[in-house]
Coordinates of C-alpha atoms in Angstrom, one line a residue:
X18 CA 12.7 -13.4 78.0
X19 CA 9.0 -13.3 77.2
X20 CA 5.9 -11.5 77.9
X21 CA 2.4 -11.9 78.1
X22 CA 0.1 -9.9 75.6
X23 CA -3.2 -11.0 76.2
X24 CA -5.1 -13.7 77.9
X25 CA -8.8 -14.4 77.4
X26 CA -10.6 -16.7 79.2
X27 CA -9.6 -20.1 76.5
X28 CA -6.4 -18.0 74.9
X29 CA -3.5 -16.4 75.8
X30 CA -1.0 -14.8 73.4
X31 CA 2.6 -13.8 74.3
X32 CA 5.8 -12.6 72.3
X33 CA 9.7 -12.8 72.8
X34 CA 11.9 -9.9 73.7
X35 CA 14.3 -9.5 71.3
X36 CA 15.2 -8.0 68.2
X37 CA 14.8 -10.0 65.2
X38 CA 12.0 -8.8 63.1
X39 CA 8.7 -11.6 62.8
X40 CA 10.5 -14.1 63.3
X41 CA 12.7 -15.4 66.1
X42 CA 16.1 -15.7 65.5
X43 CA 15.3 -20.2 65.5
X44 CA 12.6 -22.2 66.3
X45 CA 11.6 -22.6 70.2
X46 CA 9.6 -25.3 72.3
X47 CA 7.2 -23.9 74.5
X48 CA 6.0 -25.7 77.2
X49 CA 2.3 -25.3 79.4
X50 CA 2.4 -27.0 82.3
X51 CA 5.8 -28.6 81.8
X52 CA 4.1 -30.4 78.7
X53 CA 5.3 -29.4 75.3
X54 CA 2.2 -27.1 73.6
X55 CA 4.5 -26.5 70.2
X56 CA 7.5 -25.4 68.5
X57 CA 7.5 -21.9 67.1
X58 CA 9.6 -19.6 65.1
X59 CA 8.0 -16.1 65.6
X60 CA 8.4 -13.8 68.2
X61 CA 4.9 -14.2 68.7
X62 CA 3.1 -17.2 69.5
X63 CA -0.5 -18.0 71.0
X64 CA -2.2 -21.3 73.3
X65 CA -5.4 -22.2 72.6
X66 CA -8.1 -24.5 73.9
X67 CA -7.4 -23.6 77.8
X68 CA -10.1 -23.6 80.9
X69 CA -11.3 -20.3 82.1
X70 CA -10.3 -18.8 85.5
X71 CA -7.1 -21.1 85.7
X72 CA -3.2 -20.5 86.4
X73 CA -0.8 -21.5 83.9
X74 CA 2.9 -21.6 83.7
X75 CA 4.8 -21.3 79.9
X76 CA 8.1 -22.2 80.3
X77 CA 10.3 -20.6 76.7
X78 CA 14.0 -21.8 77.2
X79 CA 14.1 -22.0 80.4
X80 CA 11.9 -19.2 81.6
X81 CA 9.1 -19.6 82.9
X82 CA 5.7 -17.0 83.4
X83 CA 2.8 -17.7 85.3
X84 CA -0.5 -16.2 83.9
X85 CA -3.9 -16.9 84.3
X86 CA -7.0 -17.0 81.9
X87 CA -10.4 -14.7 82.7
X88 CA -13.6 -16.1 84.4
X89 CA -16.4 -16.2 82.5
X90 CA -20.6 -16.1 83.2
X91 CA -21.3 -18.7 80.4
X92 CA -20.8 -20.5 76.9
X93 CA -23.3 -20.3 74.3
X94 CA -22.9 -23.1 72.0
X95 CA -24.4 -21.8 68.3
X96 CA -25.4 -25.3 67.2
X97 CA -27.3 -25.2 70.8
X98 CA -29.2 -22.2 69.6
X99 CA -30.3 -24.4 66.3
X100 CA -27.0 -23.3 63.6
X101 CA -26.3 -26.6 61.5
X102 CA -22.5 -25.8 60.3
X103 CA -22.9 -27.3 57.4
X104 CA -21.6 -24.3 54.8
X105 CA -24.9 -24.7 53.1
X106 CA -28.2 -23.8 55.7
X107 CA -28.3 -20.5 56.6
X108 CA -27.0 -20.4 60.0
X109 CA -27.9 -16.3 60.6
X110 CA -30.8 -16.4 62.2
X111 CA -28.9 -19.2 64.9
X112 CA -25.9 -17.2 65.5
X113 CA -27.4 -14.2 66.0
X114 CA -30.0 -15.7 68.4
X115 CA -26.6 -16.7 70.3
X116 CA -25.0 -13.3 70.4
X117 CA -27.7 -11.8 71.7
X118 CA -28.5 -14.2 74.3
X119 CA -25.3 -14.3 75.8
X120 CA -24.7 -12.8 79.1
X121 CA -22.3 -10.0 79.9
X122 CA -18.7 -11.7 80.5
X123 CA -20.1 -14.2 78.7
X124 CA -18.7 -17.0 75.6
X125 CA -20.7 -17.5 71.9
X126 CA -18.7 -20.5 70.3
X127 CA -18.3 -21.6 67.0
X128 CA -17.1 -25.3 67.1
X129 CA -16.5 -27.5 64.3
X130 CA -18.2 -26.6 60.9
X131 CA -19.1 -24.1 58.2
X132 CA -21.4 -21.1 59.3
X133 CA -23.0 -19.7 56.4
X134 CA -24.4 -16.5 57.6
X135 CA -25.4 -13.0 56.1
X136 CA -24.0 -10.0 58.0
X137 CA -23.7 -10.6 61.8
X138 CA -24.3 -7.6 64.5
X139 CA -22.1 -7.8 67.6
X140 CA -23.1 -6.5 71.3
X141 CA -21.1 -5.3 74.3
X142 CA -19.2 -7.3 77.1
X143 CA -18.9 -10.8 75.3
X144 CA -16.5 -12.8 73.2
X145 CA -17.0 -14.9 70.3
X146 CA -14.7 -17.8 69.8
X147 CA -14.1 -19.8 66.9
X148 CA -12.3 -23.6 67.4
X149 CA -10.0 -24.6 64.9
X150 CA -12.0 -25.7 61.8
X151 CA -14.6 -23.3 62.3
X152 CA -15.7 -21.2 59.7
X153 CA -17.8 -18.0 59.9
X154 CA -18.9 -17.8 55.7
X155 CA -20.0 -14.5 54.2
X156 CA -23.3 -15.0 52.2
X157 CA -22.5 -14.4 48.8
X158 CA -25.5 -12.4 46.8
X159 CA -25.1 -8.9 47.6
X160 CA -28.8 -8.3 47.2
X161 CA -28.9 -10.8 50.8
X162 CA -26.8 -7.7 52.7
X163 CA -28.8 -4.7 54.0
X164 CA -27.8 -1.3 53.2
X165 CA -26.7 1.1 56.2
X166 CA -27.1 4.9 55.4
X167 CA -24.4 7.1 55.7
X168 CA -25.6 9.2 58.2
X169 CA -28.3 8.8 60.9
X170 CA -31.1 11.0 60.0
X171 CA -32.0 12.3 63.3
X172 CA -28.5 13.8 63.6
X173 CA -26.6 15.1 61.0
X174 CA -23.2 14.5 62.4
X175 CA -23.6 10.5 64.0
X176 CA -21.5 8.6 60.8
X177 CA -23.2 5.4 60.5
X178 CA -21.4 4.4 57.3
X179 CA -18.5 5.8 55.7
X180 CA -17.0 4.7 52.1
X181 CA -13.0 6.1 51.8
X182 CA -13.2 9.0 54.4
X183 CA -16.1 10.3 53.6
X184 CA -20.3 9.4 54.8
X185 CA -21.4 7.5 52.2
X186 CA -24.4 4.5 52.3
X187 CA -22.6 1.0 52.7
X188 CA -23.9 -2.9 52.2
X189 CA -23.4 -3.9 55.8
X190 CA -20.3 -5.6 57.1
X191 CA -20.1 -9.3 58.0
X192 CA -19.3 -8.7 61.7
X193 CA -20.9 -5.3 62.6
X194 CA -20.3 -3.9 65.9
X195 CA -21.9 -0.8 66.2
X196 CA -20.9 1.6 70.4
X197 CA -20.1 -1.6 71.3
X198 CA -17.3 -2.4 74.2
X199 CA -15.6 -4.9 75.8
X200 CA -15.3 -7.5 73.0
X201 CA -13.2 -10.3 72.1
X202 CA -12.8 -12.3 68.7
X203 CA -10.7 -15.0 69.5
X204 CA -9.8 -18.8 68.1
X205 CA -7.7 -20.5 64.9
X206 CA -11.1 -20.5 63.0
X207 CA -11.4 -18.2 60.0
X208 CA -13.6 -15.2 59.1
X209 CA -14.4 -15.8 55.2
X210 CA -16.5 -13.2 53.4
X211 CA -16.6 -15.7 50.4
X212 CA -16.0 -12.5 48.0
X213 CA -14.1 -14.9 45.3
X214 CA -17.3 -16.6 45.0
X215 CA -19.8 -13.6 44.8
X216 CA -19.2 -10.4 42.6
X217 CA -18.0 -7.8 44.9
X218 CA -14.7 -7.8 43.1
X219 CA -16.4 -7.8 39.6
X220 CA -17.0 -3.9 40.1
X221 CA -14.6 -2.2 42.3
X222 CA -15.5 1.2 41.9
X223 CA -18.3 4.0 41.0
X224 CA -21.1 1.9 42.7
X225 CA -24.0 3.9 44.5
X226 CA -23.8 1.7 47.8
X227 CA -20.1 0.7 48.9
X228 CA -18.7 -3.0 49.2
X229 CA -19.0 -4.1 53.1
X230 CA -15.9 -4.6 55.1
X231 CA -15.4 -8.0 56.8
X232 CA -15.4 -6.7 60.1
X233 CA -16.6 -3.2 60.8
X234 CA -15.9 -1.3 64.1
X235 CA -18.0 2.0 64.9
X236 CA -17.0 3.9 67.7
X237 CA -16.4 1.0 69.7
X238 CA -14.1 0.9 72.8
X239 CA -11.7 -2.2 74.3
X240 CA -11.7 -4.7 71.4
X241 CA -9.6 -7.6 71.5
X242 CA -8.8 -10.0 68.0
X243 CA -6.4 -12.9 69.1
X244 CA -5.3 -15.6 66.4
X245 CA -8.4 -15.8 63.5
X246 CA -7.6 -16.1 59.9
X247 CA -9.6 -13.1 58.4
X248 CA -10.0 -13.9 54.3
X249 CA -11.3 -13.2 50.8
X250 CA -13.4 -10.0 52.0
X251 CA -15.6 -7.6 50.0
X252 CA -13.2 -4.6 50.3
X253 CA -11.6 -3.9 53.3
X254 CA -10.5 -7.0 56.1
X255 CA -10.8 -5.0 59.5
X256 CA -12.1 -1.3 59.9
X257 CA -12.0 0.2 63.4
X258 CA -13.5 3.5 62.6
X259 CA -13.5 6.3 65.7
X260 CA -12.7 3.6 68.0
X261 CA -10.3 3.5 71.2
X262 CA -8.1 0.9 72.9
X263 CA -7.9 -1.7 69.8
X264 CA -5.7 -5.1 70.3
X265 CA -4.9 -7.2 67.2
X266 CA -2.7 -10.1 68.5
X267 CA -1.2 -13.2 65.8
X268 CA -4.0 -12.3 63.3
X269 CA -3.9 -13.9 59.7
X270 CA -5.3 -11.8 57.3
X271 CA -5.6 -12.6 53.9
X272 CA -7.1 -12.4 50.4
X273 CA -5.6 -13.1 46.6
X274 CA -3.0 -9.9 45.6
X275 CA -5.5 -9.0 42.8
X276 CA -8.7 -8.5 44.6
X277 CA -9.9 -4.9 44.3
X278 CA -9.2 -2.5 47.4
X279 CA -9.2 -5.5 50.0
X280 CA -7.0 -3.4 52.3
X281 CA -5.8 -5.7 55.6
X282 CA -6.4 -3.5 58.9
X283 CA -7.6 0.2 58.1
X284 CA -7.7 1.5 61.7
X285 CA -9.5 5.3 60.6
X286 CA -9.7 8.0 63.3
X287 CA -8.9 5.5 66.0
X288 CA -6.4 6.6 69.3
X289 CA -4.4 3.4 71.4
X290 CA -4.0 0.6 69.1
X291 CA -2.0 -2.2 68.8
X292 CA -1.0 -4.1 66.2
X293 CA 1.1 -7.1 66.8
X294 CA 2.5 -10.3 65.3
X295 CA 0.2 -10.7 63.0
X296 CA 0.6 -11.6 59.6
X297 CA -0.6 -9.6 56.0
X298 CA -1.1 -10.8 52.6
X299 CA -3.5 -8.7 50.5
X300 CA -4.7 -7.1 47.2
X301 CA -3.8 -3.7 48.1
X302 CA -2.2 -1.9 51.6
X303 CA -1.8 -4.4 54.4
X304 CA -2.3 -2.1 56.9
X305 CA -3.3 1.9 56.3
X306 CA -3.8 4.1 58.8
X307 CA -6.3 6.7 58.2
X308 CA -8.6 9.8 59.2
X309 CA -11.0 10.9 56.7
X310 CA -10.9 13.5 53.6
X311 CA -11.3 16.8 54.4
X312 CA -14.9 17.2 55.8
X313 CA -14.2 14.8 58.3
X314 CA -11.2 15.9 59.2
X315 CA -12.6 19.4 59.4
X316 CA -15.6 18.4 61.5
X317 CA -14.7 15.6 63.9
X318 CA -10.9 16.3 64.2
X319 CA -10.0 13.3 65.5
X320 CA -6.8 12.1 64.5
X321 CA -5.2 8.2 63.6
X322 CA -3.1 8.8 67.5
X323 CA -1.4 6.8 69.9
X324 CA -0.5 3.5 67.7
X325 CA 2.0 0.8 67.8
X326 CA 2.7 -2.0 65.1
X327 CA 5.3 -4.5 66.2
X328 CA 6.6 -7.8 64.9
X329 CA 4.1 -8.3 62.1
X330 CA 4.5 -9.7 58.1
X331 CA 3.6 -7.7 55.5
X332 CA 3.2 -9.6 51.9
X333 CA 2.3 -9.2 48.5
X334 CA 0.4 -6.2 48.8
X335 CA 0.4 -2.5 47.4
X336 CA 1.9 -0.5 50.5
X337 CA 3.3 -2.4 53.9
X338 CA 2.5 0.1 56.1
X339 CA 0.8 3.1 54.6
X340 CA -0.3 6.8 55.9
X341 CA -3.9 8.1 54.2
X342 CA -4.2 9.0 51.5
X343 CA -7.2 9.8 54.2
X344 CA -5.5 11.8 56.7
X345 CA -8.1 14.3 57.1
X346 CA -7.4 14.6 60.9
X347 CA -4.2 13.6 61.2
X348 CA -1.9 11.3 62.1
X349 CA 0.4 11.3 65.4
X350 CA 2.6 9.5 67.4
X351 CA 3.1 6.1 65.0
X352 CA 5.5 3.8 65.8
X353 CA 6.4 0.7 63.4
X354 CA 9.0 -1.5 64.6
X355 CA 10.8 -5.1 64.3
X356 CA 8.6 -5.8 61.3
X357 CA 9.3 -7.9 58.2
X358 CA 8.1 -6.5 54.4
X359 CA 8.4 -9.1 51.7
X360 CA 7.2 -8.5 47.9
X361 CA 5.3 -5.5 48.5
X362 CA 5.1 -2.6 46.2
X363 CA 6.1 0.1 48.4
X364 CA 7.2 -0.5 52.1
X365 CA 6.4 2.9 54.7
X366 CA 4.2 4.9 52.5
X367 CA 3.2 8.4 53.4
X368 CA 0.3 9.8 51.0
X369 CA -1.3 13.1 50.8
X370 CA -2.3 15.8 48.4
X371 CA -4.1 19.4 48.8
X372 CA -7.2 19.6 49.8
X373 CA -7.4 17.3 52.8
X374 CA -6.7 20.3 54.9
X375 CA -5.1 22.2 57.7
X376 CA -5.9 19.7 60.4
X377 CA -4.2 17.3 58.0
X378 CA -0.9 17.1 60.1
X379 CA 1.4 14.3 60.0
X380 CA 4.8 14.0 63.0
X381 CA 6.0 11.9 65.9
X382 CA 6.4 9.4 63.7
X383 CA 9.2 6.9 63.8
X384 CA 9.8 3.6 61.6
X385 CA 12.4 1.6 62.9
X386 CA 14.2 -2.1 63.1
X387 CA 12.6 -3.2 59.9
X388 CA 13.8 -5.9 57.0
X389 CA 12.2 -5.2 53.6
X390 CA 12.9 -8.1 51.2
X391 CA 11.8 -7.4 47.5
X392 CA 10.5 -4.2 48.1
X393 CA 10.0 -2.3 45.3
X394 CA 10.4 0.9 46.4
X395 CA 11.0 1.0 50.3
X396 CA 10.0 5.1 51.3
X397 CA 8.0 6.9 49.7
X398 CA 6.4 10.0 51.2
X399 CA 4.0 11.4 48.4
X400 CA 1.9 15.0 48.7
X401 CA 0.5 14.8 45.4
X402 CA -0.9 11.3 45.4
X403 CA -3.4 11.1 42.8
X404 CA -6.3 8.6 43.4
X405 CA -9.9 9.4 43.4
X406 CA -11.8 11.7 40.4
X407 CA -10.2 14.8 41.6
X408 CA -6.8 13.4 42.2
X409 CA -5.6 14.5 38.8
X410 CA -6.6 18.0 38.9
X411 CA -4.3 20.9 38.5
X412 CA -4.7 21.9 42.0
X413 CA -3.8 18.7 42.7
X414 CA -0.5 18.3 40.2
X415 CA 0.7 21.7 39.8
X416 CA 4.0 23.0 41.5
X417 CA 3.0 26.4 40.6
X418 CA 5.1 28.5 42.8
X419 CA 1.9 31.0 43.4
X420 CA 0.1 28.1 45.3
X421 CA -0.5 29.2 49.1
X422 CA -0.8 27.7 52.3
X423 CA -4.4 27.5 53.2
X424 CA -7.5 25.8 54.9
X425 CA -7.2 22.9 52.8
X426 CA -3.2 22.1 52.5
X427 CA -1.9 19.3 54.9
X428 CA 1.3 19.4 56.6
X429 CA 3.9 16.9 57.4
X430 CA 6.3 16.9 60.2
X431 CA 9.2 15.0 61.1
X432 CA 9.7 11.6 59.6
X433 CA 12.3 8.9 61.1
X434 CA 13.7 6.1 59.4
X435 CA 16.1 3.9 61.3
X436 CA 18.0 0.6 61.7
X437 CA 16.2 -0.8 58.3
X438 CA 17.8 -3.1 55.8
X439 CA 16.1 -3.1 52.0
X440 CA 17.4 -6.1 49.9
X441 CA 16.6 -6.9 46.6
X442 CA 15.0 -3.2 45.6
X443 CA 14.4 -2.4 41.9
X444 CA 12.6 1.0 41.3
X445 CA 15.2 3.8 44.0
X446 CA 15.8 3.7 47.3
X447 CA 13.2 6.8 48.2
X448 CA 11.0 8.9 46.6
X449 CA 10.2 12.2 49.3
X450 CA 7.9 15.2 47.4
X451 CA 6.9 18.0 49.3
X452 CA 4.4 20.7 48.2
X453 CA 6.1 23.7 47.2
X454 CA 3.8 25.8 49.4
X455 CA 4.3 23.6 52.3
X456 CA 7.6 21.3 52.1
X457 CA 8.1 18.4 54.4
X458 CA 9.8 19.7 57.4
X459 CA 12.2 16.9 58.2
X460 CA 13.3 13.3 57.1
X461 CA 15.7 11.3 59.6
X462 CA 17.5 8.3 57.7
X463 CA 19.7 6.6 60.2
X464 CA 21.4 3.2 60.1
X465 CA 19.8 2.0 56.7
X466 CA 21.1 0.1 53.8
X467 CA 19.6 -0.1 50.4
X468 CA 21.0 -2.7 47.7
X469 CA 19.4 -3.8 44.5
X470 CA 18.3 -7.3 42.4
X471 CA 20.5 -7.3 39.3
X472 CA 17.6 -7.6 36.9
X473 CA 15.9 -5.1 38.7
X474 CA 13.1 -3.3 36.2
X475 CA 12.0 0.4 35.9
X476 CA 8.9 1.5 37.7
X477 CA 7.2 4.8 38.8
X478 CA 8.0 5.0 42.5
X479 CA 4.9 6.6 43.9
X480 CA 0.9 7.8 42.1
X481 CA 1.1 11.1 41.2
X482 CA 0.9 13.1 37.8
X483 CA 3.4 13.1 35.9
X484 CA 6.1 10.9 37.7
X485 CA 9.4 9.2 35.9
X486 CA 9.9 5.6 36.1
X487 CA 13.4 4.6 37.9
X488 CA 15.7 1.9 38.2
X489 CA 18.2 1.6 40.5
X490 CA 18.1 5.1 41.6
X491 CA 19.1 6.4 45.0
X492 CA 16.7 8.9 47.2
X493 CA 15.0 11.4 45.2
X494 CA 14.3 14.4 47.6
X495 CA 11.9 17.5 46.4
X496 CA 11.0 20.2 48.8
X497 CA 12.0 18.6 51.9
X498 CA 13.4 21.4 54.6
X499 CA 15.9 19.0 56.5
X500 CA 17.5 16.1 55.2
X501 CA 19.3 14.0 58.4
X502 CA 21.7 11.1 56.7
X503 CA 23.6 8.9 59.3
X504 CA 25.1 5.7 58.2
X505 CA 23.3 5.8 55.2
X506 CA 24.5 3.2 52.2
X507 CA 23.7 2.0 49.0
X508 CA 24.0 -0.9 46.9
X509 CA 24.0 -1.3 43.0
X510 CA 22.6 2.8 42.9
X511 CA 22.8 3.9 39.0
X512 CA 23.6 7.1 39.2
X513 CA 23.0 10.1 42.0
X514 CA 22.7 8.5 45.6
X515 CA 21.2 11.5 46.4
X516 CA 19.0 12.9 43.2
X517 CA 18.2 16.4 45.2
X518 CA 15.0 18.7 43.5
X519 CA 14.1 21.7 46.1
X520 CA 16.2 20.6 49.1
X521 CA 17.0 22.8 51.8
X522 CA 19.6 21.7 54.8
X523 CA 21.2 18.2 54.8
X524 CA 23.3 16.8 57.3
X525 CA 25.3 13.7 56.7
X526 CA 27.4 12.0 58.9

């Protein structure tokens, strides 16, 4: 069986029920129309280059679904509105004449060509569509990006621009959208911020204005991204930030493993999102969820809620899926399942430290049905973690028994881990390190199976002050309150299976 996902008015996206993670358990023929469209071999797969406000059937071994594709008001060509394509005039001026001339329900389309453009503003109630071979291309002089202050200087508390969960002046995104709803980016085309040919990446850190995202999301509402390659960005690919009702369907987002902090989809104070069959290869976390540092968190309260990340690839980068380290507000109700991790440092990564704060709360979260292949170290839940200028103070560090809960120290609930395989690990199987003030209350390991490469090298499992490297070890588990092992088994483990610190019940069965 098979179900739709999304249609827009030229696309429509659909993925198999079953329970292989990414990919299907063999290739399938699907049919539109009773014509062949393509052989597949994901669970997900996507049509393109359909008419609007027309019924379809898809026929997947021998099942068939009827769907039909949205109306639209109209199509705005950007070569119509003067933009060359060539990858060499400046196309800006053109594109954005399109955007904003396009009608509610309306179409801005990108055929054929390069688009050299510098950063892009989006508006309500339209989609922009890029054809195969189409090309949106990032200006690459930083001085050609405009700067957007942090906060807006009539009021205090409207975030324009934000820099790792905090306010903080920014170069403007490539595709800016700005309390903007009801928008599509849809097509095989790419999004290319053309970062390996500027100097973003030449300094990472300590700049006075932050790198610009690729795509940057402000309190926007109903966005839909179906099927674009998003590459070689600035810093971070995609950053919904306070935004509801997100859909990211077959995306391919990627950028070379040592570009600086080019995170894949960093959905930050967010609530409803979706996250599915899409596919990750970056130079640090494919996909982080996040809600601020502590004055965020503290003012706004509005936690990372209400998401769901299914059937996707996650390659070659730092973390698979990772949690903060800014979770000023909170993160509830995650669910992660039927995914794929290859040759990624750390697989489902939780990180924290003091001084993010009491509505820093962390549960209802559940990871389960994944395949981690070359995973260094699959779990890691870390409250110390150690990044940033202040990350290796002693408040940060110390496990100082006379530390005390208080307005700044986060707290992490329950934690579930189930029906995941780990092949080929090399550092341990899980690193788990609670604060001693304020242990994690409960970790759930159920159905898993950890085994490890033969020439499998030492490595420090988690960033924090002070940490051993392993190899081969099994879970290492310091101030955690419950400890649930079901079906639990291990592979190649030098030594302990269990290395136990400050642990309090365990239950094994």
């Amino acid at each position: 069986m098979f179900k739709k996902l999304f249609a827009s008015s030229t696309s429509a996206c659909f993925e198999l029920e079953n329970t292989s993670p990414y990919y299907s358990p063999s290739s399938y023929s699907v049919l539109l129309d009773g014509k062949v469209a393509g052989v597949f071999d994901t669970n997900v797969f996507s049509l393109y280059n359909l008419e609007p406000d027309s019924e379809y059937e898809v026929t997947v071994a021998g099942k068939t679904l009827k769907f039909k594709t949205l109306a639209e008001t109209a199509v705005i060509d950007v070569k119509a509105c003067g933009a060359k394509g060539d990858g060499v005039t400046d196309d800006t001026a053109c594109v954005q004449k399109a955007i904003d001339s396009c009608p509610a329900g309306g179409r801005v389309l990108f055929g054929e060509g390069v688009y050299h453009v510098r950063p892009l503003d989006l508006k309500s109630n339209i989609t922009l569509e890029l054809k195969k071979g189409a090309e949106i291309l990032g200006e690459e002089r930083e001085d050609k990006y405009p700067v957007i202050p942090a906060r807006d200087k009539n009021n205090e508390l409207e975030i324009l621009a934000t820099w790792e969960g905090e306010p903080f002046d920014c170069f403007k995104s490539l595709i800016h959208g700005y309390k903007c709803e009801n928008i599509a980016i849809i097509g095989e085309g790419t999004i290319n911020g053309n970062a390996d040919q500027s100097t973003w990446w030449d300094k990472p850190k300590g700049r006075l204005i932050a790198r610009p995202r690729l795509v940057f999301l402000n309190k926007c509402k109903t966005v839909r991204m179906h099927g674009v390659t998003c590459k070689n960005s600035a810093s971070w690919n995609l950053h919904p930030f306070f935004s509801k009702n997100i859909r990211c369907y077959d995306l391919k987002i990627e950028n070379p493993y040592t570009a600086p902090n080019t995170d894949g989809l960093d959905p930050e104070s967010c609530d409803d999102v979706k996250i599915i069959g899409c596919k990750f290869s970056v130079g640090d976390d494919c996909c982080a969820i996040k809600s601020g540092k502590l004055y965020m968190g503290k003012t706004f309260k509005t936690p990372a809620s209400n998401h769901t990340l299914r059937n996707n690839l996650f390659q070659d980068g730092h973390g698979a899926i990772v949690l903060g380290s800014e979770m000023g507000g909170g993160v509830r109700d995650l669910t992660v399942c039927q995914c794929l991790f290859r040759h990624t440092d750390r697989g489902l990564r939780i990180k924290c430290r003091r001084g993010r704060g009491k509505d820093a709360i962390i549960d209802g979260v559940v990871f389960e049905n994944i395949k981690m292949e070359n995973v260094i170290t699959p779990l890691v839940i870390n409250m110390y973690y150690n990044c940033d200028p202040d990350g290796n103070t002693e408040y940060v560090w110390t496990r100082s028994k006379n530390m005390i809960v208080d307005d700044r120290t986060p707290y992490l609930g329950k934690f579930v881990f189930k029906d995941i395989l780990c092949e080929d690990c090399e550092c341990m199987a899980g690193y788990f390190d609670g604060l001693t003030e304020q242990p994690i209350k409960e970790v759930v390991i159920e159905n898993v199976c950890f085994s490890f490469k033969d020439d499998a090298r030492a490595y420090e499992p988690a960033m924090l002050q002070g940490v051993d490297a392993y190899c081969k070890a099994g879970l290492y588990v310091d101030n955690v309150e419950t400890l649930v092992l079901k079906n639990v088994t291990f592979e190649g483990v030098l030594g302990e299976k269990i290395i136990r610190k400050h642990l309090g019940k365990v239950i094994e069965s």
